[in-house]
Amino acid sequence: MEFMQPLDWEEALEIKAAHPEARPIFGGTDVMVELNFGRERPEVLMDLTRVPELREWGEEDGRLRVGAGVTYTRIIEELKERLPGLAMASRTVGSPQIRNRGTVGGNLGTASPAGDALPPLYVSGAEVEVASVRGVRRIPVEEFVRGPKRNALREDELILSFLLPGARGPQQYAKIGPRNAMVIAVCSLGLALDPERRELGVCIGSAGPTPFRAREAEGFIRGVLEEGGLWESRSEIGESALARFGELVAGAARPISDVRGTAEYRRHAVAVLARRVLRWAWEEYREGR
Amino acid sequence: MRLSCEVNGERYQIDGVWEGESLLYVLRERLGLYGSKNACEQGECGSCSVYLDGVLVCSCLVLAGQAEGRRIVTVEGISGGEGLHPVQEAFVEAGAVQCGFCTPGLIVATHDLLFRNPHPTDAEIREALAGNLCRCTGYEKILDAVRLAAERA
Ligand SMILES: Cc1cc2nc3c(=O)[nH]c(=O)nc-3n(C[C@H](O)[C@H](O)[C@H](O)COP(=O)(O)OP(=O)(O)OC[C@H]3O[C@@H](n4cnc5c(N)ncnc54)[C@H](O)[C@@H]3O)c2cc1C
Ligand code: FES
Ligand code: FES
């Protein structure tokens, strides 16, 4: 095994081009488990924690551009106002020890359907910026995540950052698990409201091979809000509309049964989460927060 | 490979480190610092918690090479001298130690919590220590110990 430690982005890309088999490691919260249990023996391990470009975030053309190596702890501390949905999801990840090391870049690298950072990226239409010595690509997150633990990275590419608009309205994230901390989601749900554009995004996590948007449910509730003039009046969303919304979101889920829960339970839980999360976000909007 | 780092204020150069090994392995098996415990090797139990450049981490999830040039503080370095740190004293007095296996990790995690938040609420204590498992105490005495340490600080 070989250990490499590039000190900047260019060097990292050159190493990846020369050693396509190199396994990148950032927070190590996924990679180290594989190494410790002998499930993986990469020929080359490439530590990316010294690459300053990966740890930066800033604004670019009205969007936020966040380095793949910004930890969950930093997202919670530094981006809570701008990206409340992602900050909320980050707070559900593991424990302080895990959040101090784990990164959104690593979550994208692993591309688990239960990855907590993913639904907030989906609902905001985020793009993943990847690069190789050949150049840079920006890929919509929905195309980047390809299947359970599969993503669109080519063998010489690394993840540099993700780009998304700052919150345009209330955002929420909720996750179901046997306890509040240290759980992989049985299922999860992210939601973002965009009052100015009269838009909303809903994404289900851990109830299909990848996270995915519930577009039919989005269309339904968009219609309810539009026709009822609710965006203007800021009045409550009726119970029957909430219930129908929950049903449509659950209908879109493609859950499997596994150790964490049965498909049936997941479908039911997704409906409950959807109603709840929409209600929370709408309450925030009504109160003008 | 060779690893150079600072552990509890002392500089070390360690030869023959395997590229795929964890910082926890280096601490225990190469430096003989057995305070940090190895229980799960997958970040679930927190018994290997240490500071890496002042940040609380599971040392089982840090690749040895990632610690190159970094400062590490383990439970052995928490008191900074002879005798116990007030957090350690509070754990002893509150009866928060039974078999003691989880204790080093909890000491470091509590130290970190009280540094960032000297007067945590119970909810904040629970959230901060959620990554540290204890099979013996049922956690009540641990909560007592954290409250005691916070009162005295
Ligand atoms: C105890 C514990 C609890 C956990 N709880 C949760 C949880 O609640 N929710 C959740 O979603 N996850 C959880 N995880 C999984 C893990 O913490 C996350 O997936 C995290 O986001 C991984 O980030 P990392 O920086 O540690 O990634 P690493 O382990 O360093 O890497 C993960 C993957 O991404 C690749 N990679 C990393 N950076 C790059 C890059 N810049 N370019 C290309 N590829 C890259 C790596 O090669 C690897 O395949 C948990 C893990 C543990 C050990
Ligand atoms: S041994 Fe590191 S968390 Fe359990
Ligand atoms: S005292 Fe035994 S595990 Fe905590």
Short mmCIF file of N, CA and C and ligand atoms in Angstrom, two decimals, chain A residues 9 23-33 48 54 68 72 92-94 98 101-107 109-110 114-117 153 157-160 175 182-184, chain B residues 42-44 61, ligand 1:
data_model
loop_
_atom_site.label_atom_id
_atom_site.label_comp_id
_atom_site.label_asym_id
_atom_site.label_seq_id
_atom_site.Cartn_x
_atom_site.Cartn_y
_atom_site.Cartn_z
N TRP A 9 -4.65 21.30 -4.88
CA TRP A 9 -5.64 20.65 -5.76
C TRP A 9 -4.99 20.11 -7.03
N ARG A 23 -7.43 5.57 -3.71
CA ARG A 23 -8.65 5.79 -2.94
C ARG A 23 -8.52 7.10 -2.17
N PRO A 24 -9.32 8.11 -2.51
CA PRO A 24 -9.26 9.35 -1.74
C PRO A 24 -9.80 9.13 -0.34
N ILE A 25 -9.24 9.85 0.61
CA ILE A 25 -9.77 9.82 1.97
C ILE A 25 -9.80 11.25 2.49
N PHE A 26 -10.94 11.62 3.07
CA PHE A 26 -11.01 12.94 3.71
C PHE A 26 -11.25 12.72 5.21
N GLY A 27 -12.50 12.78 5.64
CA GLY A 27 -12.77 12.56 7.07
C GLY A 27 -12.50 11.12 7.49
N GLY A 28 -12.52 10.21 6.53
CA GLY A 28 -12.23 8.81 6.81
C GLY A 28 -13.35 8.06 7.51
N THR A 29 -14.49 8.70 7.73
CA THR A 29 -15.53 8.06 8.53
C THR A 29 -16.22 6.92 7.77
N ASP A 30 -16.07 6.90 6.47
CA ASP A 30 -16.49 5.71 5.70
C ASP A 30 -15.28 4.85 5.34
N VAL A 31 -14.22 5.49 4.85
CA VAL A 31 -13.06 4.73 4.35
C VAL A 31 -12.40 3.92 5.46
N MET A 32 -12.23 4.53 6.65
CA MET A 32 -11.49 3.84 7.72
C MET A 32 -12.22 2.59 8.20
N VAL A 33 -13.55 2.64 8.18
CA VAL A 33 -14.30 1.45 8.60
C VAL A 33 -13.96 0.29 7.66
N LEU A 48 -6.69 13.77 1.34
CA LEU A 48 -7.01 15.07 0.74
C LEU A 48 -7.14 16.18 1.78
N LEU A 54 -10.28 22.42 -0.90
CA LEU A 54 -11.43 21.59 -0.54
C LEU A 54 -12.10 22.07 0.74
N ALA A 68 -15.70 20.32 -0.98
CA ALA A 68 -16.08 18.95 -0.62
C ALA A 68 -15.59 18.59 0.78
N TYR A 72 -19.23 18.57 8.56
CA TYR A 72 -20.59 18.81 9.05
C TYR A 72 -20.60 19.84 10.17
N THR A 92 -27.94 15.78 12.25
CA THR A 92 -28.39 14.41 12.53
C THR A 92 -27.30 13.36 12.24
N VAL A 93 -26.19 13.79 11.68
CA VAL A 93 -25.15 12.82 11.31
C VAL A 93 -24.37 12.37 12.55
N GLY A 94 -24.34 11.07 12.78
CA GLY A 94 -23.46 10.46 13.79
C GLY A 94 -23.45 11.18 15.12
N ILE A 98 -17.98 12.29 14.76
CA ILE A 98 -18.19 12.01 13.33
C ILE A 98 -18.38 13.32 12.56
N ARG A 101 -15.29 15.29 11.60
CA ARG A 101 -14.43 14.74 10.55
C ARG A 101 -15.17 14.57 9.22
N GLY A 102 -16.41 14.12 9.30
CA GLY A 102 -17.16 13.75 8.09
C GLY A 102 -17.51 14.97 7.24
N THR A 103 -17.60 14.75 5.95
CA THR A 103 -17.81 15.85 5.00
C THR A 103 -18.91 15.51 4.00
N VAL A 104 -19.44 16.55 3.38
CA VAL A 104 -20.44 16.34 2.33
C VAL A 104 -19.78 15.68 1.11
N GLY A 105 -18.52 16.06 0.85
CA GLY A 105 -17.80 15.42 -0.25
C GLY A 105 -17.72 13.91 -0.05
N GLY A 106 -17.46 13.49 1.18
CA GLY A 106 -17.42 12.06 1.49
C GLY A 106 -18.78 11.41 1.36
N ASN A 107 -19.82 12.12 1.73
CA ASN A 107 -21.18 11.61 1.59
C ASN A 107 -21.52 11.42 0.11
N GLY A 109 -19.23 10.97 -2.21
CA GLY A 109 -18.35 9.90 -2.66
C GLY A 109 -18.97 8.54 -2.36
N THR A 110 -19.52 8.40 -1.18
CA THR A 110 -20.12 7.13 -0.77
C THR A 110 -21.46 6.90 -1.48
N ALA A 114 -28.97 6.51 2.04
CA ALA A 114 -29.27 7.05 3.37
C ALA A 114 -28.40 8.26 3.71
N GLY A 115 -27.57 8.71 2.80
CA GLY A 115 -26.68 9.84 3.07
C GLY A 115 -27.50 11.06 3.46
N ASP A 116 -27.26 11.58 4.64
CA ASP A 116 -28.12 12.66 5.14
C ASP A 116 -27.88 13.99 4.44
N ALA A 117 -26.72 14.18 3.85
CA ALA A 117 -26.47 15.45 3.18
C ALA A 117 -27.18 15.52 1.82
N LEU A 153 -18.52 9.75 -10.88
CA LEU A 153 -17.09 10.07 -10.99
C LEU A 153 -16.39 9.14 -11.97
N GLU A 157 -11.18 11.36 -11.74
CA GLU A 157 -11.82 12.56 -11.21
C GLU A 157 -11.92 12.58 -9.68
N LEU A 158 -11.95 13.79 -9.16
CA LEU A 158 -12.19 14.01 -7.73
C LEU A 158 -13.32 15.03 -7.58
N ILE A 159 -13.95 15.00 -6.41
CA ILE A 159 -15.01 15.97 -6.13
C ILE A 159 -14.37 17.21 -5.53
N LEU A 160 -14.64 18.36 -6.13
CA LEU A 160 -14.07 19.61 -5.64
C LEU A 160 -15.05 20.35 -4.73
N LYS A 175 -35.61 12.87 9.99
CA LYS A 175 -35.03 11.53 9.76
C LYS A 175 -35.59 10.59 10.82
N MET A 182 -26.52 9.01 16.07
CA MET A 182 -25.80 7.80 15.68
C MET A 182 -26.68 6.78 14.98
N VAL A 183 -27.55 7.24 14.11
CA VAL A 183 -28.33 6.25 13.37
C VAL A 183 -28.27 6.53 11.88
N ILE A 184 -28.26 5.46 11.13
CA ILE A 184 -28.45 5.56 9.69
C ILE A 184 -29.95 5.68 9.51
N GLN B 42 -15.06 1.36 14.48
CA GLN B 42 -15.93 1.89 13.43
C GLN B 42 -16.67 3.16 13.87
N GLY B 43 -16.10 3.88 14.81
CA GLY B 43 -16.65 5.19 15.15
C GLY B 43 -17.93 5.15 15.96
N GLU B 44 -18.34 3.95 16.39
CA GLU B 44 -19.65 3.83 17.03
C GLU B 44 -19.60 4.06 18.54
N LEU B 61 -10.77 6.30 13.39
CA LEU B 61 -11.18 6.71 12.04
C LEU B 61 -10.21 7.71 11.42
C1 LIG C 1 -20.31 6.07 13.57
C2 LIG C 1 -20.70 6.61 12.23
C3 LIG C 1 -21.93 7.24 12.10
C4 LIG C 1 -22.33 7.73 10.87
N1 LIG C 1 -23.53 8.38 10.77
C5 LIG C 1 -23.95 8.85 9.58
C6 LIG C 1 -25.20 9.51 9.49
O1 LIG C 1 -25.92 9.68 10.48
N2 LIG C 1 -25.58 9.97 8.26
C7 LIG C 1 -24.78 9.82 7.16
O2 LIG C 1 -25.16 10.27 6.08
N3 LIG C 1 -23.58 9.20 7.23
C8 LIG C 1 -23.16 8.72 8.41
N4 LIG C 1 -21.95 8.07 8.49
C9 LIG C 1 -21.15 7.88 7.27
C10 LIG C 1 -20.11 8.98 7.00
O3 LIG C 1 -19.80 9.69 8.18
C11 LIG C 1 -20.58 9.97 5.95
O4 LIG C 1 -20.86 9.33 4.75
C12 LIG C 1 -19.56 11.10 5.71
O5 LIG C 1 -20.18 12.11 4.96
C13 LIG C 1 -18.31 10.65 4.99
O6 LIG C 1 -17.44 11.75 4.88
P1 LIG C 1 -15.85 11.58 5.05
O7 LIG C 1 -15.22 12.88 4.75
O8 LIG C 1 -15.55 10.99 6.37
O9 LIG C 1 -15.57 10.54 3.90
P2 LIG C 1 -14.39 9.48 3.67
O10 LIG C 1 -14.59 8.28 4.50
O11 LIG C 1 -13.07 10.16 3.73
O12 LIG C 1 -14.73 9.11 2.15
C14 LIG C 1 -15.97 8.56 1.78
C15 LIG C 1 -15.97 8.21 0.29
O13 LIG C 1 -15.85 9.37 -0.50
C16 LIG C 1 -14.66 9.34 -1.27
N5 LIG C 1 -14.17 10.72 -1.26
C17 LIG C 1 -13.98 11.53 -0.18
N6 LIG C 1 -13.62 12.76 -0.57
C18 LIG C 1 -13.57 12.74 -1.92
C19 LIG C 1 -13.26 13.72 -2.92
N7 LIG C 1 -12.94 14.99 -2.62
N8 LIG C 1 -13.32 13.34 -4.23
C20 LIG C 1 -13.67 12.07 -4.56
N9 LIG C 1 -13.98 11.11 -3.66
C21 LIG C 1 -13.94 11.44 -2.36
C22 LIG C 1 -13.77 8.33 -0.61
O14 LIG C 1 -12.85 7.74 -1.51
C23 LIG C 1 -14.80 7.32 -0.13
O15 LIG C 1 -15.23 6.51 -1.18
C24 LIG C 1 -21.50 7.58 9.74
C25 LIG C 1 -20.26 6.95 9.87
C26 LIG C 1 -19.85 6.48 11.11
C27 LIG C 1 -18.52 5.82 11.23
#
